[in-house]
Short mmCIF file of C-alpha atoms (C1' of nucleotides) in Angstrom, two decimals:
data_model
loop_
_atom_site.label_atom_id
_atom_site.label_comp_id
_atom_site.label_asym_id
_atom_site.label_seq_id
_atom_site.Cartn_x
_atom_site.Cartn_y
_atom_site.Cartn_z
CA MET B 381 153.73 51.36 -103.65
CA THR B 382 156.54 52.19 -101.89
CA THR B 383 159.57 50.30 -99.89
CA PRO B 384 157.05 48.53 -97.61
CA LEU B 385 159.55 47.01 -95.29
CA PRO B 386 163.35 45.73 -94.95
CA VAL B 387 164.78 48.03 -92.12
CA VAL B 388 168.43 48.45 -92.78
CA GLY B 389 170.32 51.13 -93.70
CA GLU B 390 171.39 54.42 -92.37
CA PRO B 391 168.75 56.50 -90.75
CA ARG B 392 168.01 59.45 -93.25
CA MET B 393 168.21 62.55 -91.30
CA ASP B 394 167.20 64.89 -94.76
CA LEU B 395 163.62 63.80 -94.89
CA PRO B 396 160.94 66.14 -96.06
CA ALA B 397 158.53 67.35 -93.35
CA PRO B 398 154.95 66.54 -94.57
CA ASP B 399 152.16 69.17 -94.99
CA VAL B 400 149.66 68.21 -92.17
CA ALA B 401 148.83 71.70 -90.86
CA ASP B 402 144.85 71.54 -92.70
CA ALA B 403 144.72 68.21 -91.70
CA ALA B 404 145.84 68.61 -87.95
CA ALA B 405 143.48 71.92 -87.91
CA LEU B 406 140.38 69.07 -88.77
CA ALA B 407 140.97 67.28 -86.91
CA GLY B 408 141.47 69.35 -83.85
CA LEU B 409 137.09 70.72 -84.91
CA LEU B 410 136.47 66.82 -85.14
CA ALA B 411 138.07 65.78 -82.17
CA ASP B 412 135.62 67.30 -79.69
CA ARG B 413 132.15 65.44 -78.52
CA THR B 414 129.56 68.03 -78.80
CA ARG B 415 131.10 69.23 -82.46
CA ALA B 416 131.80 65.50 -83.34
CA GLY B 417 128.00 65.17 -82.44
CA ILE B 418 126.74 67.73 -84.64
CA LEU B 419 128.48 66.60 -87.90
CA ARG B 420 126.78 63.64 -87.24
CA MET B 421 123.85 64.48 -86.78
CA LEU B 422 123.79 67.11 -89.65
CA ALA B 423 124.48 63.81 -91.74
CA ASP B 424 121.22 62.81 -91.70
CA GLY B 425 119.73 66.66 -92.65
CA PRO B 426 119.10 69.55 -90.99
CA HIS B 427 118.67 70.45 -87.55
CA CYS B 428 118.32 73.55 -85.68
CA VAL B 429 120.32 74.61 -82.03
CA CYS B 430 117.30 73.44 -79.51
CA GLU B 431 117.32 69.70 -81.25
CA MET B 432 120.97 68.85 -80.99
CA ALA B 433 121.40 70.80 -77.63
CA ALA B 434 118.71 68.53 -76.96
CA ALA B 435 120.26 65.27 -78.28
CA LEU B 436 123.49 65.72 -76.97
CA GLY B 437 122.34 66.34 -73.66
CA GLU B 438 124.27 70.45 -74.20
CA ARG B 439 123.08 73.62 -73.17
CA ASP B 440 122.11 75.79 -76.27
CA ASN B 441 124.79 78.57 -76.14
CA ASN B 442 127.55 76.10 -75.54
CA VAL B 443 125.78 74.45 -79.21
CA SER B 444 126.02 77.37 -80.95
CA ASN B 445 129.39 78.06 -79.94
CA HIS B 446 130.46 74.74 -81.26
CA LEU B 447 128.60 75.55 -84.15
CA ALA B 448 129.96 78.73 -84.46
CA ARG B 449 133.71 77.38 -84.77
CA LEU B 450 131.82 74.83 -87.62
CA ARG B 451 130.63 77.71 -89.38
CA ASP B 452 133.77 79.43 -89.43
CA ALA B 453 135.22 76.81 -90.62
CA GLY B 454 132.56 76.53 -93.52
CA LEU B 455 131.39 72.97 -92.68
CA VAL B 456 127.86 73.90 -91.89
CA ARG B 457 125.35 77.11 -92.54
CA ALA B 458 122.74 78.03 -91.24
CA VAL B 459 118.99 78.77 -92.56
CA ARG B 460 116.13 80.59 -91.35
CA HIS B 461 113.26 78.39 -90.61
CA GLU B 462 110.61 78.68 -93.43
CA ALA B 463 107.37 79.22 -91.13
CA ASN B 464 108.96 79.57 -87.84
CA ALA B 465 111.73 82.03 -88.19
CA ARG B 466 112.36 81.63 -84.68
CA PHE B 467 114.37 78.40 -85.18
CA LEU B 468 117.27 78.52 -87.20
CA TYR B 469 118.30 75.63 -88.47
CA TYR B 470 121.98 74.13 -90.21
CA GLU B 471 122.77 72.22 -92.78
CA ARG B 472 126.31 70.57 -93.14
CA ASP B 473 128.18 72.19 -96.92
CA GLU B 474 128.67 68.71 -98.20
CA ALA B 475 131.31 70.20 -100.32
CA ALA B 476 133.84 71.36 -97.59
CA VAL B 477 132.94 67.93 -95.56
CA ALA B 478 133.89 65.82 -98.55
CA ALA B 479 137.27 68.24 -98.41
CA ALA B 480 137.69 67.54 -95.18
CA ARG B 481 137.52 64.31 -95.35
CA ASP B 482 139.85 64.04 -98.42
CA GLN B 483 142.40 66.34 -95.99
CA LEU B 484 142.29 63.45 -93.32
CA LEU B 485 142.30 60.58 -95.50
CA ALA B 486 145.73 62.47 -97.10
CA VAL B 487 147.27 61.54 -93.58
CA LEU B 488 145.53 58.03 -92.83
CA GLY B 489 145.51 56.86 -96.34
CA MET Q 1067 119.27 57.97 -98.07
CA THR Q 1068 116.95 60.25 -96.04
CA THR Q 1069 114.74 63.15 -96.07
CA PRO Q 1070 117.46 65.85 -97.87
CA LEU Q 1071 116.43 69.31 -96.70
CA PRO Q 1072 112.72 70.46 -96.96
CA VAL Q 1073 112.56 72.29 -93.34
CA VAL Q 1074 109.21 71.99 -91.76
CA GLY Q 1075 107.21 71.10 -88.86
CA GLU Q 1076 107.98 71.35 -85.46
CA PRO Q 1077 111.63 70.92 -84.15
CA ARG Q 1078 111.83 67.72 -82.36
CA MET Q 1079 113.49 67.08 -78.76
CA ASP Q 1080 113.15 63.36 -79.01
CA LEU Q 1081 116.48 62.61 -80.96
CA PRO Q 1082 118.57 59.71 -80.51
CA ALA Q 1083 122.21 61.33 -79.08
CA PRO Q 1084 124.86 60.14 -81.58
CA ASP Q 1085 127.46 57.55 -80.81
CA VAL Q 1086 131.00 59.40 -81.51
CA ALA Q 1087 133.15 59.38 -78.29
CA ASP Q 1088 135.75 56.91 -80.68
CA ALA Q 1089 135.61 58.73 -83.31
CA ALA Q 1090 136.21 62.19 -81.23
CA ALA Q 1091 139.03 60.19 -79.05
CA LEU Q 1092 140.81 59.29 -82.45
CA ALA Q 1093 140.18 62.74 -83.71
CA GLY Q 1094 141.99 64.06 -80.92
CA LEU Q 1095 145.23 62.41 -82.00
CA LEU Q 1096 145.32 63.58 -85.25
CA ALA Q 1097 144.88 67.08 -84.08
CA ASP Q 1098 148.41 67.77 -83.36
CA ARG Q 1099 150.96 68.68 -86.20
CA THR Q 1100 154.01 66.70 -84.45
CA ARG Q 1101 150.99 63.47 -84.77
CA ALA Q 1102 149.79 63.84 -87.58
CA GLY Q 1103 153.06 64.30 -89.05
CA ILE Q 1104 154.00 60.66 -88.24
CA LEU Q 1105 151.27 58.96 -89.79
CA ARG Q 1106 151.96 60.50 -92.34
CA MET Q 1107 155.62 59.76 -92.48
CA LEU Q 1108 154.94 56.57 -91.46
CA ALA Q 1109 152.44 55.91 -94.33
CA ASP Q 1110 155.18 55.55 -96.44
CA GLY Q 1111 157.25 52.80 -94.74
CA PRO Q 1112 158.55 52.39 -90.78
CA HIS Q 1113 161.32 55.53 -89.66
CA CYS Q 1114 163.08 56.09 -86.89
CA VAL Q 1115 162.85 58.39 -84.31
CA CYS Q 1116 165.52 60.51 -85.04
CA GLU Q 1117 164.39 60.67 -88.55
CA MET Q 1118 161.29 61.74 -88.07
CA ALA Q 1119 162.43 64.16 -85.40
CA ALA Q 1120 164.61 65.71 -88.03
CA ALA Q 1121 162.20 66.42 -90.38
CA LEU Q 1122 159.61 67.89 -88.89
CA GLY Q 1123 161.75 69.65 -86.46
CA GLU Q 1124 161.08 68.66 -82.92
CA ARG Q 1125 163.48 67.10 -80.66
CA ASP Q 1126 163.36 63.28 -80.28
CA ASN Q 1127 161.67 62.97 -76.82
CA ASN Q 1128 158.95 65.05 -77.80
CA VAL Q 1129 158.73 62.67 -80.79
CA SER Q 1130 158.72 59.98 -78.55
CA ASN Q 1131 156.43 60.93 -76.61
CA HIS Q 1132 154.21 61.55 -79.08
CA LEU Q 1133 154.86 58.02 -80.43
CA ALA Q 1134 153.81 56.33 -77.48
CA ARG Q 1135 150.59 58.72 -77.27
CA LEU Q 1136 150.13 56.25 -81.32
CA ARG Q 1137 151.36 53.14 -79.50
CA ASP Q 1138 148.93 53.41 -76.68
CA ALA Q 1139 146.50 53.37 -78.88
CA GLY Q 1140 147.31 50.61 -81.07
CA LEU Q 1141 147.92 52.83 -84.25
CA VAL Q 1142 151.84 52.16 -84.17
CA ARG Q 1143 154.72 50.03 -82.91
CA ALA Q 1144 158.10 49.64 -82.57
CA VAL Q 1145 160.74 47.29 -83.84
CA ARG Q 1146 164.64 47.37 -83.38
CA HIS Q 1147 166.73 47.51 -86.49
CA GLU Q 1148 168.38 44.19 -87.25
CA ALA Q 1149 171.70 45.22 -87.66
CA ASN Q 1150 171.82 48.64 -85.34
CA ALA Q 1151 169.63 47.70 -82.35
CA ARG Q 1152 170.28 51.29 -81.45
CA PHE Q 1153 167.71 52.83 -83.63
CA LEU Q 1154 163.91 51.91 -83.29
CA TYR Q 1155 161.73 51.85 -86.11
CA TYR Q 1156 158.43 52.62 -86.22
CA GLU Q 1157 155.75 51.67 -88.33
CA ARG Q 1158 151.95 51.96 -88.91
CA ASP Q 1159 149.30 49.03 -87.55
CA GLU Q 1160 147.21 49.32 -91.10
CA ALA Q 1161 144.53 47.40 -89.81
CA ALA Q 1162 144.04 49.43 -86.87
CA VAL Q 1163 144.75 52.71 -88.84
CA ALA Q 1164 141.55 51.22 -90.93
CA ALA Q 1165 139.79 50.78 -88.00
CA ALA Q 1166 140.33 54.89 -87.23
CA ARG Q 1167 139.89 55.75 -90.98
CA ASP Q 1168 136.47 54.36 -90.74
CA GLN Q 1169 135.47 55.71 -86.79
CA LEU Q 1170 136.23 58.68 -88.68
CA LEU Q 1171 134.13 58.59 -92.01
CA ALA Q 1172 131.93 57.49 -89.63
CA VAL Q 1173 130.91 61.37 -88.68
CA LEU Q 1174 131.78 63.34 -91.79
CA GLY Q 1175 130.08 60.57 -93.91
"C1'" DA N 1432 185.63 49.76 -69.33
"C1'" DT N 1433 184.21 54.00 -70.94
"C1'" DG N 1434 182.12 57.66 -73.74
"C1'" DA N 1435 178.82 58.59 -77.11
"C1'" DC N 1436 174.39 57.68 -79.24
"C1'" DA N 1437 169.47 57.22 -79.31
"C1'" DT N 1438 165.68 56.09 -77.08
"C1'" DA N 1439 162.01 56.39 -72.93
"C1'" DT N 1440 160.47 58.48 -69.14
"C1'" DC N 1441 158.72 61.89 -65.28
"C1'" DA N 1442 157.73 66.53 -63.45
"C1'" DG N 1443 157.11 70.95 -64.58
"C1'" DC N 1444 155.63 75.32 -66.35
"C1'" DT N 1445 152.97 77.51 -69.92
"C1'" DG N 1446 149.39 78.34 -73.05
"C1'" DT N 1447 144.76 76.94 -74.52
"C1'" DG N 1448 139.91 75.21 -75.58
"C1'" DC N 1449 135.85 73.63 -73.07
"C1'" DG N 1450 131.79 74.68 -70.33
"C1'" DT N 1451 128.99 78.27 -67.86
"C1'" DG N 1452 127.32 82.78 -67.19
"C1'" DT N 1453 125.18 87.15 -68.70
"C1'" DG N 1454 123.59 90.46 -72.00
"C1'" DA N 1455 122.20 91.61 -76.70
"C1'" DT N 1456 119.74 91.06 -80.62
"C1'" DG N 1457 115.57 89.08 -83.68
"C1'" DT N 1458 110.50 86.07 -83.70
"C1'" DT N 1459 106.40 85.16 -82.48
"C1'" DC N 1460 102.48 85.69 -79.75
"C1'" DA N 1461 99.06 88.30 -76.37
"C1'" DT X 602 103.45 96.88 -76.25
"C1'" DG X 603 105.31 93.48 -73.83
"C1'" DA X 604 106.24 88.93 -71.94
"C1'" DA X 605 108.62 84.47 -73.49
"C1'" DC X 606 111.49 82.15 -76.59
"C1'" DA X 607 116.05 81.14 -79.95
"C1'" DT X 608 119.64 82.25 -80.53
"C1'" DC X 609 123.89 84.61 -80.52
"C1'" DA X 610 128.91 87.52 -78.53
"C1'" DC X 611 131.79 87.71 -75.36
"C1'" DA X 612 134.75 87.48 -71.15
"C1'" DC X 613 136.18 84.26 -66.98
"C1'" DG X 614 137.61 79.95 -64.79
"C1'" DC X 615 139.36 75.97 -64.80
"C1'" DA X 616 141.22 71.56 -66.28
"C1'" DC X 617 143.96 69.07 -69.46
"C1'" DA X 618 147.72 69.07 -73.28
"C1'" DG X 619 152.19 70.34 -75.08
"C1'" DC X 620 156.60 71.53 -74.74
"C1'" DT X 621 161.21 71.88 -72.25
"C1'" DG X 622 164.75 69.53 -68.81
"C1'" DA X 623 166.47 66.32 -66.23
"C1'" DT X 624 167.73 61.46 -65.67
"C1'" DA X 625 167.22 56.44 -66.59
"C1'" DT X 626 167.93 52.69 -69.78
"C1'" DG X 627 170.24 50.45 -73.51
"C1'" DT X 628 173.03 49.60 -77.35
"C1'" DC X 629 177.29 50.86 -79.95
"C1'" DA X 630 182.08 51.47 -80.96
"C1'" DT X 631 187.54 51.94 -79.06
#
DNA sequence: ATGACATATCAGCTGTGCGTGTGATGTTCA
DNA sequence: TGAACATCACACGCACAGCTGATATGTCAT
């Protein structure tokens, strides 16, 4: 618990800069309707690109583009369909997602 | 708990679109180094604009600009210093911040 | 009153990210 | 083999968001 309120005294001009670079970068990934929708859908289990594109009302290549960003960030990974190798299914990396959640909570905490 | 994995069967092209508009908008507010830094600093108590600008290495008017965005979103509010009304201290609206956190957790959950 | 300070507001420039289009790769089925 | 499909990678154009600089408003000291 830190000092709750009483605003008195002089401003302190020597406060340390908070480290929020990672959290801001993560928030940037969530700050898009399509990417946020992807992560939300993948919370319920794996989905292929065409499924998500249909649900989100976006084109396949657009969704694929956003998936590439999430993949580069390590939040999701791709797995080929067992019987139908045509379809590429994406699933969340739950460990990475949990780490991302912690980063954001360190800011909103 | 939903189906964990077994990727089999045909893609379902009739999945509902997840509602992530609010979460994406909120993430957009966090997706900036300056705004994220502000929210992080205000987690420890109120601060005036000049304090935060100094700590973040940004100009006063720039920080003021970002504060206006956070204020419009209801995440922070301004209070005049009791003894020195020159200084405008900002504090977090904890209820709004908690609601924002829940929105984001609904995506990362 | 006057000047210094703290903050807000607005206009303009610039960079960046999103959506799109296109071509390439790999898979299935006829 | 060849056609249709699923996905990826890359480049282009455009809209938007952030930084800056100038100006405006309010507050304190002298």
